[in-house]
XYZ file of C-alpha atoms in Angstrom:
370
model
C 18.324 24.989 -7.614
C 19.129 20.938 -7.607
C 17.545 18.266 -5.808
C 19.158 17.154 -3.491
C 17.179 14.343 -1.738
C 13.937 13.137 0.070
C 12.043 12.329 3.055
C 9.169 9.372 3.476
C 7.065 10.054 6.230
C 4.500 7.527 7.188
C 1.400 8.682 8.909
C -2.161 8.316 9.559
C -5.325 9.181 7.787
C -8.452 8.683 9.512
C -11.538 8.362 7.711
C -14.287 8.900 9.973
C -15.710 5.434 8.997
C -14.641 2.417 7.544
C -14.135 3.064 3.791
C -14.092 -0.230 1.378
C -15.373 -1.269 -1.818
C -17.098 -4.755 -3.718
C -13.475 -5.435 -2.718
C -13.274 -5.519 0.971
C -13.786 -3.076 3.015
C -10.670 -1.498 5.060
C -10.442 -2.863 9.159
C -11.052 0.625 10.903
C -11.460 3.756 10.758
C -7.531 4.428 10.015
C -5.849 4.067 7.118
C -2.200 4.141 6.227
C -0.815 7.466 4.631
C 2.594 8.418 3.209
C 3.616 11.724 2.855
C 6.780 12.236 1.070
C 9.264 15.195 1.699
C 11.594 16.427 -2.198
C 14.663 18.687 -0.609
C 16.477 20.518 -2.068
C 19.540 23.079 -2.034
C 17.443 26.118 -1.710
C 14.902 26.417 1.229
C 11.783 25.347 -0.580
C 10.338 21.284 -0.242
C 8.319 20.247 -2.416
C 5.758 18.135 -0.302
C 3.339 15.558 -1.480
C 0.784 13.232 -0.096
C 1.236 9.582 -2.627
C 2.619 6.193 -2.560
C 6.424 6.746 -2.850
C 7.251 2.948 -1.684
C 9.865 2.675 -4.112
C 10.869 5.916 -5.074
C 14.023 4.617 -4.338
C 14.456 2.866 -7.567
C 13.234 6.140 -9.673
C 14.758 8.796 -7.896
C 18.169 8.421 -9.217
C 16.915 9.531 -12.300
C 16.285 13.467 -10.554
C 18.961 13.302 -8.017
C 20.168 16.845 -8.758
C 18.743 18.318 -11.087
C 16.379 21.662 -11.309
C 12.763 20.404 -9.667
C 10.988 23.117 -12.398
C 12.120 20.726 -15.389
C 8.876 18.847 -14.156
C 7.859 17.445 -17.261
C 11.540 16.332 -18.797
C 12.187 15.758 -15.859
C 8.723 13.104 -15.224
C 9.386 11.115 -19.233
C 13.519 11.125 -17.343
C 11.630 8.702 -14.577
C 9.623 6.481 -17.273
C 12.908 6.671 -19.611
C 14.656 5.643 -15.720
C 12.341 2.936 -15.292
C 10.838 1.532 -18.775
C 13.113 -1.959 -18.618
C 12.394 -3.436 -15.549
C 8.532 -1.296 -15.983
C 6.371 1.616 -14.612
C 3.308 0.468 -13.901
C 1.712 -0.080 -10.386
C 3.578 0.898 -7.633
C 6.496 2.425 -9.751
C 4.586 4.318 -11.415
C 2.598 5.210 -8.704
C 6.447 6.159 -6.615
C 6.432 8.488 -9.673
C 3.540 10.327 -9.417
C 4.276 10.937 -6.340
C 7.513 12.526 -6.439
C 5.789 14.329 -10.181
C 3.949 15.979 -7.588
C 6.404 17.265 -4.858
C 8.096 18.545 -8.115
C 5.046 20.633 -9.186
C 4.513 22.132 -5.766
C 8.188 22.541 -5.394
C 7.582 24.520 -9.586
C 4.747 26.721 -7.948
C 6.822 27.871 -4.909
C 9.761 28.240 -6.947
C 7.294 31.027 -9.023
C 6.051 32.496 -6.429
C 2.165 30.807 -6.957
C -0.458 28.611 -6.018
C -0.054 25.866 -8.296
C -3.535 26.451 -10.029
C -2.417 29.963 -11.497
C 1.173 28.487 -12.374
C -0.502 25.671 -14.701
C -3.443 28.509 -16.264
C -6.173 28.260 -14.727
C -8.398 31.668 -14.381
C -11.253 30.324 -11.425
C -9.808 28.859 -8.412
C -13.038 26.473 -7.821
C -13.386 22.906 -9.207
C -17.060 20.667 -9.144
C -17.126 18.141 -7.350
C -19.168 15.213 -5.794
C -19.503 13.250 -3.102
C -18.210 9.688 -3.008
C -18.026 7.671 0.195
C -15.970 4.845 0.062
C -19.116 3.067 1.782
C -19.369 -0.606 1.253
C -18.885 -0.531 4.752
C -21.559 1.577 5.799
C -25.397 0.891 6.874
C -28.457 2.611 5.728
C -27.973 4.641 8.618
C -24.579 5.643 8.597
C -25.087 5.777 4.727
C -27.109 8.641 5.157
C -25.814 11.009 8.082
C -22.632 10.526 5.450
C -24.569 12.077 2.298
C -25.981 14.564 4.413
C -22.500 15.422 5.760
C -21.930 16.044 1.657
C -25.066 17.575 1.267
C -24.516 20.043 4.693
C -21.782 21.079 1.695
C -23.169 21.751 -0.941
C -23.390 18.393 -2.927
C -26.156 17.106 -5.257
C -24.137 14.416 -6.264
C -23.077 10.961 -5.663
C -21.237 7.932 -6.633
C -22.120 4.678 -4.527
C -19.623 1.889 -4.125
C -22.190 -1.467 -5.589
C -22.413 -4.201 -7.640
C -22.880 -6.624 -4.372
C -26.938 -7.168 -5.644
C -29.734 -5.242 -7.335
C -32.036 -4.872 -4.672
C -29.369 -3.383 -2.116
C -28.276 -1.293 -4.770
C -31.322 0.271 -5.075
C -32.419 0.719 -1.454
C -28.726 2.358 -1.239
C -29.069 4.993 -4.523
C -32.506 5.608 -2.499
C -30.755 5.986 0.578
C -28.021 8.348 -0.776
C -30.787 10.612 -3.003
C -32.648 11.093 0.197
C -29.809 11.782 2.165
C -29.115 14.719 -0.748
C -32.235 16.420 -0.389
C -32.587 16.676 -4.131
C -35.308 15.614 -7.301
C -32.640 15.260 -9.899
C -29.729 14.155 -7.863
C -26.390 12.998 -10.843
C -26.194 9.203 -9.459
C -23.372 6.861 -9.974
C -22.184 3.328 -9.033
C -18.901 2.257 -9.140
C -18.766 -1.741 -9.508
C -15.061 -1.413 -9.230
C -14.168 -3.569 -11.801
C -16.290 -6.850 -10.481
C -18.183 -7.492 -13.618
C -17.954 -9.710 -17.343
C -19.710 -7.742 -19.780
C -22.938 -10.223 -19.905
C -23.592 -9.603 -16.115
C -22.699 -6.213 -15.976
C -25.217 -4.884 -18.836
C -27.871 -7.485 -16.596
C -27.163 -5.334 -14.282
C -27.832 -2.013 -15.650
C -30.925 -2.916 -17.285
C -32.261 -3.672 -13.983
C -30.536 -0.946 -11.700
C -32.301 1.757 -14.691
C -35.092 0.255 -14.944
C -35.885 2.098 -11.358
C -32.781 4.597 -11.504
C -31.051 7.354 -13.429
C -27.115 6.774 -13.213
C -25.530 9.116 -14.487
C -22.433 6.661 -15.268
C -20.898 3.242 -14.320
C -17.220 2.962 -13.198
C -14.922 0.250 -14.011
C -18.089 -1.912 -14.352
C -15.301 -4.730 -15.889
C -12.263 -4.431 -16.320
C -10.349 -1.796 -17.001
C -8.205 -3.507 -19.720
C -11.471 -4.523 -22.052
C -11.480 -2.695 -24.664
C -14.320 -4.228 -26.241
C -15.833 -5.127 -22.763
C -16.221 -1.557 -21.801
C -17.991 -1.096 -25.324
C -20.174 -3.201 -25.589
C -21.834 -2.020 -22.268
C -21.707 1.219 -23.019
C -23.594 0.792 -26.987
C -26.181 -1.273 -24.184
C -26.321 0.939 -20.625
C -28.447 4.154 -20.674
C -25.235 5.053 -18.458
C -22.206 6.616 -19.393
C -19.485 3.996 -18.869
C -16.637 6.051 -16.478
C -12.259 4.150 -16.135
C -9.429 4.631 -16.419
C -8.642 5.375 -12.526
C -6.082 2.147 -12.600
C -4.462 2.611 -16.085
C -1.205 4.013 -15.398
C -0.114 6.324 -18.974
C -1.297 7.430 -22.294
C -1.159 4.539 -23.798
C -2.856 2.230 -21.989
C -5.816 4.451 -22.311
C -5.416 4.629 -26.323
C -7.023 1.322 -26.548
C -10.803 1.975 -25.137
C -10.368 5.468 -26.544
C -10.814 4.335 -29.910
C -12.460 1.658 -30.069
C -15.709 3.951 -28.553
C -15.008 2.277 -24.636
C -15.250 5.042 -22.663
C -17.525 7.967 -21.919
C -15.733 10.003 -19.257
C -12.845 9.961 -19.037
C -10.800 8.914 -15.544
C -7.291 10.213 -13.935
C -6.210 8.162 -10.765
C -4.713 11.763 -8.317
C -1.862 9.303 -6.999
C -0.119 9.401 -11.052
C 0.455 12.308 -10.771
C -0.089 16.253 -12.528
C 1.406 15.389 -15.865
C 0.030 11.972 -16.331
C -4.010 14.015 -15.403
C -2.673 16.883 -18.798
C -1.680 14.440 -21.311
C -4.793 11.878 -20.517
C -7.444 15.598 -20.702
C -5.347 17.083 -23.437
C -6.175 13.325 -25.243
C -9.562 13.301 -24.036
C -9.696 16.834 -25.289
C -8.422 15.742 -29.401
C -11.643 12.734 -28.760
C -14.772 14.654 -27.445
C -14.272 13.189 -23.802
C -14.592 14.917 -20.865
C -11.931 13.346 -18.112
C -12.449 13.823 -14.313
C -9.966 12.559 -11.234
C -10.596 10.340 -8.682
C -8.716 10.567 -5.265
C -8.794 14.106 -3.907
C -6.054 15.132 -2.340
C -6.024 19.082 -4.154
C -3.199 18.034 -6.076
C -5.547 17.044 -9.258
C -8.173 20.052 -8.577
C -5.907 21.992 -9.358
C -5.422 20.684 -12.762
C -8.270 20.183 -13.222
C -8.218 23.880 -13.545
C -6.370 24.236 -16.102
C -7.924 21.972 -18.847
C -11.229 22.775 -21.022
C -12.758 19.250 -20.698
C -13.109 18.823 -16.459
C -16.228 17.765 -15.404
C -16.547 16.734 -11.756
C -13.756 15.945 -9.457
C -13.730 13.469 -6.646
C -14.435 14.502 -2.910
C -13.243 11.287 -0.714
C -13.964 13.462 2.285
C -13.163 16.535 4.590
C -10.204 15.249 6.441
C -6.021 14.514 5.515
C -3.759 12.484 6.523
C -2.189 13.709 10.207
C -0.067 16.204 9.218
C -1.137 18.162 6.145
C -2.781 21.047 6.749
C -4.331 23.174 3.363
C -5.492 26.050 2.258
C -8.324 25.336 0.435
C -12.045 24.699 1.081
C -14.557 22.972 -0.164
C -18.327 24.070 -0.690
C -21.290 24.301 -2.541
C -20.232 21.770 -3.861
C -17.048 22.648 -5.303
C -13.594 22.452 -3.825
C -11.977 26.207 -3.248
C -8.828 26.223 -3.963
C -6.606 29.018 -1.910
C -4.071 31.492 -2.898
C -0.329 29.939 -1.184
C 1.619 29.487 -3.345
C 2.456 25.889 -4.242
C 0.214 22.748 -4.008
C -1.724 24.249 -0.770
C -0.469 21.550 0.942
C 1.721 22.101 4.566
C 4.203 19.901 6.350
C 3.813 19.499 9.902
C 6.038 16.868 10.831
C 4.765 17.150 14.808
C 2.005 15.634 14.074
C 2.247 13.519 12.630
C 0.711 10.301 13.490
C 2.058 6.618 13.514
C 0.522 3.925 11.578
C -1.255 0.964 14.336
C -3.089 -0.415 11.361
C -1.832 -3.569 8.848
C -4.121 -0.736 5.685
C -5.185 -4.106 4.763
C -8.469 -4.818 3.292
C -10.761 -7.364 4.619
C -11.465 -9.510 1.413
C -14.976 -10.674 0.742
C -15.663 -13.071 -0.958
C -18.966 -11.428 -2.614
C -21.469 -13.636 -5.182
C -22.976 -12.459 -8.434
C -27.255 -12.230 -7.567
C -28.042 -12.135 -11.183
C -31.297 -9.768 -11.488
C -34.999 -10.712 -11.918
C -35.594 -10.309 -15.421
C -38.952 -7.832 -15.846
C -42.561 -9.536 -16.777
C -44.418 -8.215 -19.654
């Protein structure tokens, strides 16, 4: 079997809400999405949802190759783009191709991807993540109540503007989940410096038990992340925006990360390597960004903690054979990654997809009274 070509099909994802974080909120409920169809000289195609914008720059590395040689092709794509650089959108293109290659490999083997990767149990524990910065309190409660109805008892809130708002919104989420001791996390999306993070968390943790604080400072700031980890009760989670295991090494060896995260858009090969590195340092790994790709890989690693579940919808034109219930992703049994593409159901994007950026002001916490 040989790779002969590809198609990138633009479509939209209707979230049913405006998504966003401290950096900005999308202007509508719909965001642009892209579907990669990787073609072969057989009747099999690989399907992936991802970031194929710069696929032209790396596709020559795999053209004419056997798609089942996934690990070798992943390294070949990295080497192909090494001189020009393979971070950012180039890494996104590599990751999207990687996802489609794994789909093809599983289809060729006639097995669901989770089994091909060595998983034993096709259920994956998850946590709710509403990308919820654009929601008022009533909308926030409704969203997380819908997660609770699917059995979720843990959630991650977007925050970081000011302590009072975050405490109020965390209480809304806890009420919506309807359990006494939910797993609660806060995602600051790299918006603080280390001093701000320590003070902010000290104020929050007087009233709420946070399981983890996500990206409290810049992704590359190993010293700052380590300082936050030392001084906060909450675990520090980071890594979703790191591209390649080499970028994780300073954080892991510097005790700067307690929960190692891997972005779903960077591919399965990336996730497996990050998971192995984390396991070698006795750290848990957590996939971020859910379209089912990394849930299959999560079944095959010994140190999986929780998988982020951002909602229950998929881009127009894509259906899946998995289900979400009891706070878990229940993967299907069809060969491949579980995604089916129906081009007749695609809808062309009508929005620009550019965030409506907000200028936010850090509100330092008020010191506790004696």
